[in-house]
Every structure is written in structure tokens, then in C-alpha cells.
């Protein structure tokens, strides 16, 4: 009885400084626990998570009530985590410093002479060149998902066959150059690995496990077959800082990009076009799957690797402009099959 009373008081205190009555947050939090199958250690853990959830709930509600915002926030699988816990959960920082990794000898994709030749919009998702959204889990392997996404798109465009390629093979076997499994990597180096490796195998033959183990794992050398047709002849770096060059590149095929994603907006993003303040300290590899315009705001369509329950079914729209929001324009590249 005494312990129950103490717990009840602690729960009440956890939400005392929030906008709504405690019951409001408790109901939403229980739904959150069920939806995402959370395993809470004990009563103290429940109280801590409820408090964090309530604070995030209020932050999201306040943001969405601001009529000047071009994007929405929403509850998702990260809503019971503090900002620092979320950063650790998704292992942001899984790309290497691009200005140290870009190859001056790589072919360059530059802006077209006639900018009006670029399509007004591109969507490789609806065109069938993009596999379903994947989840990197508790491993800094974003670079491998960006790499396979670009390879999958290029392969589909050339062979009209959508294959899901193995991130785990990259994470476990691509250990030279700048790639370090769960400790980060760089897409250009991964394209080079696939070229030198004579291709890459499929997700089905070499499934992803590092998201649950949190480790890169040892390289398996048997039990699968590499697809030699996906070995790129080379890769192309897109002209840095040019909207028209990147539009031209993604009109050709999906493009690997790196962005700065360690922003609170990324933790809670649920839809619309991300605008506002975002730097260019690149820390996350993703796939540029197209571009378009929504309610008068131009955007880049970006496929993330945090699962389909995050964002807009796993995607985020980022402002498309010369302001280079989140560093989208800083280091794009794509494989040449």
C-alpha cells in the first residue's frame, strides 16, 4: 500500500509542470508503450520515461500550434527519449568528414547549361526505383543504407528489377578506407568497395543484424552470391553547393547525400517541409529520392533509415534552396553501373 502510494505521488510529480493533467499523458504513454512494445525495467523507469514523454508531448503540441511552421512534429518511437538519448539511439555521427573523403579525381556532375531543362519534380519512390524504408537500429551504419539505396536505384533503372541489397555485407566486410561498420563510413568508399568486391549480395542472402546487436559483426565469406551487375564502374560526385546540379543528378537516378541530422526537429518530425535553422556539420548518410513542391515550398525528398514509423512513412522533406539547409548540397554522389 505504502509503495503504491509513493509511486502514485511520484507519477503525479513527474507531470506536475506540464500543460495537461497527468491522466492525459498517462493514457497517451500507455498507448505508446503498447505500440512500440517498450520494456520498462521498473516503476522508477516508468516514471522517468513518462516525464520525458510528457515533456516531448508538450514540445510537439506547442510546435504544431505555431501557424508559421512549415512542418509538423508528432509522437513516434523516440518520444520517450531525451534529446541526448535519441542521439545515442540512432547513432548520429555515422558518416565521415566529407571534405576528407571526397576524391578530387572522381568524375564531377555539374549544373546543366540550361537550368530549365531540369524537371519540375522527380519521385523515384513512385517510379518504383526505391525499396521499402529500412531501419539501421542501434548501429551507426547510415552510410551503408545510403549506399545500398543508391545502388538499388541505379540497378532498377538499368535492369528494371528492384532488388534489396545487403547493408550487413557492407557493415561487416567493408573495413578498408574510411568505412568502419557501426562506427561510421562514407558512401564513396562503399561504392569503391562494391566495385572491388565484384558486386554485392542481397538482403535476403545476407540479412541485417547489426541493428539489434549493436556491433559490426565478422565478415561472412560464404553462403551467398554477389551480383556482379551491381558493381559500379565508378562513382560521380555532384558539384558542391549547386541546387541545379543536384536536381539534374537526381533526375538521372537516386543520389547518396549526407546531412546534419542532430537537430531536435529530426527527432520529432512527422510531415511537411523542414525549414528553419539547420547546419552543415554532416553526420548522417541518407538517400535523395527526388524533389518537388508542397504548398508553394520547394523540397528535397529524402529517404531515411529509421524505419517507416518515423517521419512521413520513413521520409523527410527538406527545404530545397540555395541556403543548403542541413548540408544537402555539400557532398552528393551516385554510382555508375
GROMACS .gro file of C-alpha atoms in nm:
model
  337
    1UNK     CA    1   0.000   0.000   0.000
    2UNK     CA    2   0.276   0.241   0.101
    3UNK     CA    3   0.481   0.163  -0.213
    4UNK     CA    4   0.172   0.212  -0.430
    5UNK     CA    5   0.104   0.549  -0.270
    6UNK     CA    6   0.465   0.657  -0.315
    7UNK     CA    7   0.456   0.552  -0.681
    8UNK     CA    8   0.132   0.743  -0.737
    9UNK     CA    9   0.284   1.055  -0.583
   10UNK     CA   10   0.595   1.018  -0.795
   11UNK     CA   11   0.387   0.985  -1.112
   12UNK     CA   12   0.189   1.294  -1.019
   13UNK     CA   13   0.512   1.486  -0.957
   14UNK     CA   14   0.655   1.371  -1.291
   15UNK     CA   15   0.384   1.559  -1.478
   16UNK     CA   16   0.329   1.846  -1.236
   17UNK     CA   17   0.498   2.107  -1.453
   18UNK     CA   18   0.327   2.004  -1.776
   19UNK     CA   19   0.037   2.164  -1.961
   20UNK     CA   20  -0.225   1.890  -1.928
   21UNK     CA   21  -0.349   1.682  -1.634
   22UNK     CA   22  -0.140   1.374  -1.551
   23UNK     CA   23  -0.410   1.138  -1.682
   24UNK     CA   24  -0.379   1.292  -2.028
   25UNK     CA   25  -0.012   1.193  -2.056
   26UNK     CA   26  -0.060   0.856  -1.887
   27UNK     CA   27  -0.321   0.749  -2.143
   28UNK     CA   28  -0.101   0.854  -2.435
   29UNK     CA   29   0.207   0.695  -2.278
   30UNK     CA   30   0.036   0.359  -2.223
   31UNK     CA   31  -0.065   0.364  -2.589
   32UNK     CA   32   0.297   0.445  -2.677
   33UNK     CA   33   0.425   0.154  -2.465
   34UNK     CA   34   0.189  -0.087  -2.640
   35UNK     CA   35   0.252   0.044  -2.991
   36UNK     CA   36   0.631   0.022  -2.967
   37UNK     CA   37   0.648  -0.275  -2.729
   38UNK     CA   38   0.860  -0.091  -2.473
   39UNK     CA   39   1.017  -0.291  -2.193
   40UNK     CA   40   1.043  -0.072  -1.884
   41UNK     CA   41   1.268  -0.201  -1.606
   42UNK     CA   42   1.067  -0.095  -1.302
   43UNK     CA   43   0.846   0.175  -1.153
   44UNK     CA   44   1.129   0.426  -1.143
   45UNK     CA   45   1.196   0.370  -1.511
   46UNK     CA   46   0.825   0.414  -1.586
   47UNK     CA   47   0.819   0.747  -1.401
   48UNK     CA   48   1.131   0.871  -1.580
   49UNK     CA   49   1.001   0.771  -1.922
   50UNK     CA   50   0.658   0.921  -1.852
   51UNK     CA   51   0.819   1.250  -1.754
   52UNK     CA   52   1.030   1.261  -2.072
   53UNK     CA   53   0.729   1.161  -2.282
   54UNK     CA   54   0.515   1.436  -2.127
   55UNK     CA   55   0.782   1.698  -2.197
   56UNK     CA   56   0.812   1.584  -2.558
   57UNK     CA   57   0.433   1.577  -2.588
   58UNK     CA   58   0.415   1.943  -2.483
   59UNK     CA   59   0.701   2.042  -2.713
   60UNK     CA   60   0.529   1.876  -3.010
   61UNK     CA   61   0.195   2.034  -2.928
   62UNK     CA   62   0.349   2.381  -2.895
   63UNK     CA   63   0.532   2.347  -3.227
   64UNK     CA   64   0.221   2.233  -3.411
   65UNK     CA   65   0.018   2.523  -3.268
   66UNK     CA   66   0.262   2.769  -3.428
   67UNK     CA   67   0.098   2.866  -3.756
   68UNK     CA   68   0.426   2.990  -3.901
   69UNK     CA   69   0.580   2.641  -3.912
   70UNK     CA   70   0.601   2.461  -4.247
   71UNK     CA   71   0.637   2.115  -4.093
   72UNK     CA   72   0.469   1.912  -3.823
   73UNK     CA   73   0.604   1.717  -3.530
   74UNK     CA   74   0.444   1.404  -3.393
   75UNK     CA   75   0.477   1.119  -3.146
   76UNK     CA   76   0.697   0.835  -3.268
   77UNK     CA   77   0.919   0.557  -3.134
   78UNK     CA   78   1.163   0.817  -2.998
   79UNK     CA   79   0.908   1.012  -2.793
   80UNK     CA   80   1.009   0.857  -2.459
   81UNK     CA   81   1.374   0.956  -2.510
   82UNK     CA   82   1.553   1.276  -2.420
   83UNK     CA   83   1.743   1.451  -2.697
   84UNK     CA   84   2.076   1.302  -2.582
   85UNK     CA   85   1.926   0.954  -2.553
   86UNK     CA   86   1.783   0.984  -2.903
   87UNK     CA   87   2.123   1.086  -3.044
   88UNK     CA   88   2.272   0.774  -2.885
   89UNK     CA   89   1.983   0.555  -3.002
   90UNK     CA   90   2.014   0.641  -3.371
   91UNK     CA   91   2.394   0.675  -3.358
   92UNK     CA   92   2.405   1.008  -3.539
   93UNK     CA   93   2.761   1.069  -3.647
   94UNK     CA   94   2.774   0.764  -3.876
   95UNK     CA   95   2.936   0.948  -4.169
   96UNK     CA   96   3.296   1.056  -4.204
   97UNK     CA   97   3.405   1.415  -4.268
   98UNK     CA   98   3.328   1.450  -4.642
   99UNK     CA   99   3.592   1.707  -4.733
  100UNK     CA  100   3.848   1.450  -4.621
  101UNK     CA  101   3.677   1.169  -4.810
  102UNK     CA  102   3.588   1.327  -5.147
  103UNK     CA  103   3.816   1.216  -5.428
  104UNK     CA  104   3.945   1.502  -5.643
  105UNK     CA  105   3.990   1.255  -5.930
  106UNK     CA  106   3.628   1.135  -5.927
  107UNK     CA  107   3.404   1.240  -6.217
  108UNK     CA  108   3.200   1.553  -6.141
  109UNK     CA  109   2.833   1.611  -6.216
  110UNK     CA  110   2.796   1.983  -6.277
  111UNK     CA  111   2.497   2.211  -6.325
  112UNK     CA  112   2.337   2.195  -6.671
  113UNK     CA  113   2.391   2.490  -6.902
  114UNK     CA  114   2.013   2.522  -6.932
  115UNK     CA  115   1.871   2.501  -6.579
  116UNK     CA  116   1.517   2.497  -6.719
  117UNK     CA  117   1.596   2.153  -6.862
  118UNK     CA  118   1.562   2.006  -6.512
  119UNK     CA  119   1.218   1.851  -6.447
  120UNK     CA  120   0.987   2.045  -6.215
  121UNK     CA  121   0.964   1.738  -5.991
  122UNK     CA  122   1.116   1.391  -5.955
  123UNK     CA  123   0.996   1.099  -5.743
  124UNK     CA  124   1.186   0.772  -5.769
  125UNK     CA  125   0.966   0.618  -5.498
  126UNK     CA  126   0.652   0.630  -5.711
  127UNK     CA  127   0.862   0.532  -6.014
  128UNK     CA  128   0.945   0.202  -5.842
  129UNK     CA  129   1.320   0.253  -5.801
  130UNK     CA  130   1.329   0.265  -5.420
  131UNK     CA  131   1.296  -0.027  -5.179
  132UNK     CA  132   1.078  -0.003  -4.865
  133UNK     CA  133   1.221   0.205  -4.579
  134UNK     CA  134   1.467   0.011  -4.363
  135UNK     CA  135   1.583   0.056  -4.004
  136UNK     CA  136   1.951   0.085  -3.910
  137UNK     CA  137   1.868   0.030  -3.542
  138UNK     CA  138   2.134   0.075  -3.276
  139UNK     CA  139   2.430   0.093  -3.516
  140UNK     CA  140   2.599   0.388  -3.688
  141UNK     CA  141   2.553   0.227  -4.027
  142UNK     CA  142   2.353   0.501  -4.201
  143UNK     CA  143   2.625   0.519  -4.468
  144UNK     CA  144   2.556   0.159  -4.572
  145UNK     CA  145   2.183   0.226  -4.615
  146UNK     CA  146   2.256   0.534  -4.824
  147UNK     CA  147   2.493   0.324  -5.035
  148UNK     CA  148   2.253   0.036  -5.095
  149UNK     CA  149   1.972   0.281  -5.170
  150UNK     CA  150   2.175   0.445  -5.446
  151UNK     CA  151   2.281   0.105  -5.583
  152UNK     CA  152   1.922  -0.026  -5.572
  153UNK     CA  153   1.800   0.276  -5.765
  154UNK     CA  154   2.074   0.257  -6.027
  155UNK     CA  155   2.018  -0.117  -6.067
  156UNK     CA  156   1.643  -0.073  -6.111
  157UNK     CA  157   1.688   0.200  -6.371
  158UNK     CA  158   1.931  -0.014  -6.573
  159UNK     CA  159   1.768  -0.357  -6.536
  160UNK     CA  160   1.406  -0.276  -6.439
  161UNK     CA  161   1.449  -0.510  -6.142
  162UNK     CA  162   1.416  -0.376  -5.787
  163UNK     CA  163   1.649  -0.567  -5.556
  164UNK     CA  164   1.720  -0.505  -5.188
  165UNK     CA  165   2.095  -0.521  -5.135
  166UNK     CA  166   2.278  -0.614  -4.816
  167UNK     CA  167   2.378  -0.343  -4.571
  168UNK     CA  168   2.522  -0.611  -4.343
  169UNK     CA  169   2.776  -0.714  -4.605
  170UNK     CA  170   2.900  -0.355  -4.615
  171UNK     CA  171   2.897  -0.315  -4.236
  172UNK     CA  172   3.084  -0.641  -4.170
  173UNK     CA  173   3.311  -0.670  -4.474
  174UNK     CA  174   3.392  -0.317  -4.591
  175UNK     CA  175   3.666  -0.244  -4.338
  176UNK     CA  176   3.918  -0.059  -4.553
  177UNK     CA  177   3.931   0.308  -4.648
  178UNK     CA  178   3.701   0.525  -4.439
  179UNK     CA  179   3.435   0.267  -4.360
  180UNK     CA  180   3.413   0.131  -4.005
  181UNK     CA  181   3.089  -0.063  -3.969
  182UNK     CA  182   2.877   0.062  -3.680
  183UNK     CA  183   3.130   0.339  -3.618
  184UNK     CA  184   3.052   0.519  -3.941
  185UNK     CA  185   3.159   0.526  -4.302
  186UNK     CA  186   3.142   0.713  -4.627
  187UNK     CA  187   2.932   0.632  -4.932
  188UNK     CA  188   3.202   0.697  -5.194
  189UNK     CA  189   3.430   0.449  -5.017
  190UNK     CA  190   3.146   0.198  -5.005
  191UNK     CA  191   3.087   0.232  -5.381
  192UNK     CA  192   3.457   0.158  -5.428
  193UNK     CA  193   3.431  -0.148  -5.204
  194UNK     CA  194   3.139  -0.288  -5.406
  195UNK     CA  195   3.333  -0.226  -5.727
  196UNK     CA  196   3.645  -0.405  -5.598
  197UNK     CA  197   3.434  -0.679  -5.439
  198UNK     CA  198   3.279  -0.773  -5.772
  199UNK     CA  199   2.932  -0.669  -5.661
  200UNK     CA  200   2.717  -0.714  -5.354
  201UNK     CA  201   2.465  -0.973  -5.240
  202UNK     CA  202   2.100  -0.931  -5.147
  203UNK     CA  203   1.939  -0.854  -4.814
  204UNK     CA  204   1.774  -1.197  -4.820
  205UNK     CA  205   2.106  -1.381  -4.855
  206UNK     CA  206   2.295  -1.166  -4.603
  207UNK     CA  207   2.035  -1.013  -4.368
  208UNK     CA  208   2.094  -0.713  -4.145
  209UNK     CA  209   2.167  -0.796  -3.780
  210UNK     CA  210   2.379  -0.507  -3.651
  211UNK     CA  211   2.071  -0.303  -3.567
  212UNK     CA  212   1.991  -0.537  -3.279
  213UNK     CA  213   2.343  -0.649  -3.183
  214UNK     CA  214   2.493  -0.300  -3.197
  215UNK     CA  215   2.816  -0.442  -3.339
  216UNK     CA  216   2.960  -0.467  -3.690
  217UNK     CA  217   2.999  -0.844  -3.675
  218UNK     CA  218   3.251  -1.062  -3.857
  219UNK     CA  219   3.254  -1.082  -4.235
  220UNK     CA  220   3.082  -1.390  -4.376
  221UNK     CA  221   3.259  -1.513  -4.689
  222UNK     CA  222   3.024  -1.793  -4.791
  223UNK     CA  223   2.655  -1.874  -4.808
  224UNK     CA  224   2.570  -1.602  -5.056
  225UNK     CA  225   2.638  -1.491  -5.413
  226UNK     CA  226   2.744  -1.143  -5.517
  227UNK     CA  227   2.551  -0.981  -5.800
  228UNK     CA  228   2.828  -0.869  -6.037
  229UNK     CA  229   2.588  -0.647  -6.231
  230UNK     CA  230   2.562  -0.407  -5.939
  231UNK     CA  231   2.937  -0.350  -5.919
  232UNK     CA  232   2.976   0.016  -6.021
  233UNK     CA  233   3.230   0.108  -6.287
  234UNK     CA  234   3.290   0.425  -6.089
  235UNK     CA  235   3.107   0.686  -5.886
  236UNK     CA  236   3.033   1.050  -5.959
  237UNK     CA  237   3.048   1.337  -5.711
  238UNK     CA  238   2.788   1.607  -5.767
  239UNK     CA  239   2.902   1.969  -5.777
  240UNK     CA  240   2.901   2.106  -5.424
  241UNK     CA  241   2.658   2.384  -5.336
  242UNK     CA  242   2.453   2.373  -5.655
  243UNK     CA  243   2.076   2.318  -5.647
  244UNK     CA  244   2.055   2.282  -6.025
  245UNK     CA  245   2.341   2.029  -6.035
  246UNK     CA  246   2.175   1.815  -5.769
  247UNK     CA  247   1.834   1.841  -5.939
  248UNK     CA  248   1.998   1.726  -6.262
  249UNK     CA  249   2.170   1.437  -6.084
  250UNK     CA  250   1.861   1.308  -5.903
  251UNK     CA  251   1.661   1.337  -6.226
  252UNK     CA  252   1.905   1.074  -6.353
  253UNK     CA  253   1.893   0.841  -6.051
  254UNK     CA  254   1.863   0.836  -5.668
  255UNK     CA  255   2.163   1.004  -5.505
  256UNK     CA  256   2.354   0.940  -5.182
  257UNK     CA  257   2.379   1.251  -4.965
  258UNK     CA  258   2.499   1.341  -4.617
  259UNK     CA  259   2.315   1.584  -4.391
  260UNK     CA  260   2.329   1.729  -4.043
  261UNK     CA  261   2.055   1.542  -3.859
  262UNK     CA  262   2.139   1.604  -3.494
  263UNK     CA  263   1.851   1.851  -3.470
  264UNK     CA  264   1.554   1.831  -3.234
  265UNK     CA  265   1.328   1.868  -3.538
  266UNK     CA  266   1.456   1.535  -3.671
  267UNK     CA  267   1.368   1.352  -3.351
  268UNK     CA  268   1.003   1.457  -3.371
  269UNK     CA  269   0.948   1.528  -3.744
  270UNK     CA  270   0.622   1.385  -3.879
  271UNK     CA  271   0.550   1.568  -4.204
  272UNK     CA  272   0.568   1.881  -4.416
  273UNK     CA  273   0.877   2.063  -4.538
  274UNK     CA  274   1.156   2.109  -4.286
  275UNK     CA  275   1.269   2.472  -4.281
  276UNK     CA  276   1.442   2.692  -4.028
  277UNK     CA  277   1.785   2.657  -3.873
  278UNK     CA  278   1.998   2.355  -3.960
  279UNK     CA  279   2.374   2.344  -4.004
  280UNK     CA  280   2.614   2.175  -4.244
  281UNK     CA  281   2.814   1.961  -4.000
  282UNK     CA  282   2.740   1.640  -4.186
  283UNK     CA  283   2.669   1.349  -3.954
  284UNK     CA  284   2.414   1.124  -4.125
  285UNK     CA  285   2.402   0.941  -4.459
  286UNK     CA  286   2.065   0.922  -4.638
  287UNK     CA  287   1.919   0.879  -4.987
  288UNK     CA  288   1.788   1.161  -5.204
  289UNK     CA  289   1.489   1.006  -5.380
  290UNK     CA  290   1.350   1.311  -5.559
  291UNK     CA  291   1.228   1.666  -5.524
  292UNK     CA  292   0.908   1.865  -5.560
  293UNK     CA  293   0.697   2.145  -5.418
  294UNK     CA  294   0.438   2.148  -5.139
  295UNK     CA  295   0.214   2.444  -5.062
  296UNK     CA  296   0.450   2.672  -5.250
  297UNK     CA  297   0.765   2.547  -5.074
  298UNK     CA  298   1.026   2.357  -5.275
  299UNK     CA  299   1.170   2.046  -5.110
  300UNK     CA  300   1.411   1.757  -5.142
  301UNK     CA  301   1.255   1.412  -5.082
  302UNK     CA  302   1.488   1.219  -4.851
  303UNK     CA  303   1.466   0.851  -4.756
  304UNK     CA  304   1.590   0.792  -4.402
  305UNK     CA  305   1.689   0.465  -4.229
  306UNK     CA  306   1.496   0.496  -3.901
  307UNK     CA  307   1.208   0.272  -4.003
  308UNK     CA  308   0.870   0.351  -4.165
  309UNK     CA  309   0.709   0.471  -3.841
  310UNK     CA  310   0.931   0.781  -3.837
  311UNK     CA  311   0.853   1.095  -4.038
  312UNK     CA  312   0.635   1.063  -4.348
  313UNK     CA  313   0.643   0.684  -4.375
  314UNK     CA  314   1.019   0.694  -4.321
  315UNK     CA  315   1.086   1.001  -4.538
  316UNK     CA  316   1.156   1.367  -4.469
  317UNK     CA  317   1.111   1.669  -4.695
  318UNK     CA  318   1.388   1.928  -4.658
  319UNK     CA  319   1.377   2.282  -4.797
  320UNK     CA  320   1.525   2.293  -5.149
  321UNK     CA  321   1.709   2.622  -5.185
  322UNK     CA  322   2.049   2.785  -5.218
  323UNK     CA  323   2.052   2.813  -4.838
  324UNK     CA  324   2.171   2.448  -4.835
  325UNK     CA  325   1.958   2.352  -4.536
  326UNK     CA  326   2.116   2.065  -4.338
  327UNK     CA  327   2.403   2.039  -4.589
  328UNK     CA  328   2.207   1.856  -4.860
  329UNK     CA  329   2.420   2.024  -5.128
  330UNK     CA  330   2.758   1.957  -4.968
  331UNK     CA  331   2.859   1.605  -5.072
  332UNK     CA  332   2.613   1.423  -5.304
  333UNK     CA  333   2.733   1.127  -5.511
  334UNK     CA  334   2.598   0.834  -5.711
  335UNK     CA  335   2.727   0.505  -5.857
  336UNK     CA  336   2.772   0.446  -6.229
  337UNK     CA  337   2.664   0.094  -6.330
   0.00000   0.00000   0.00000
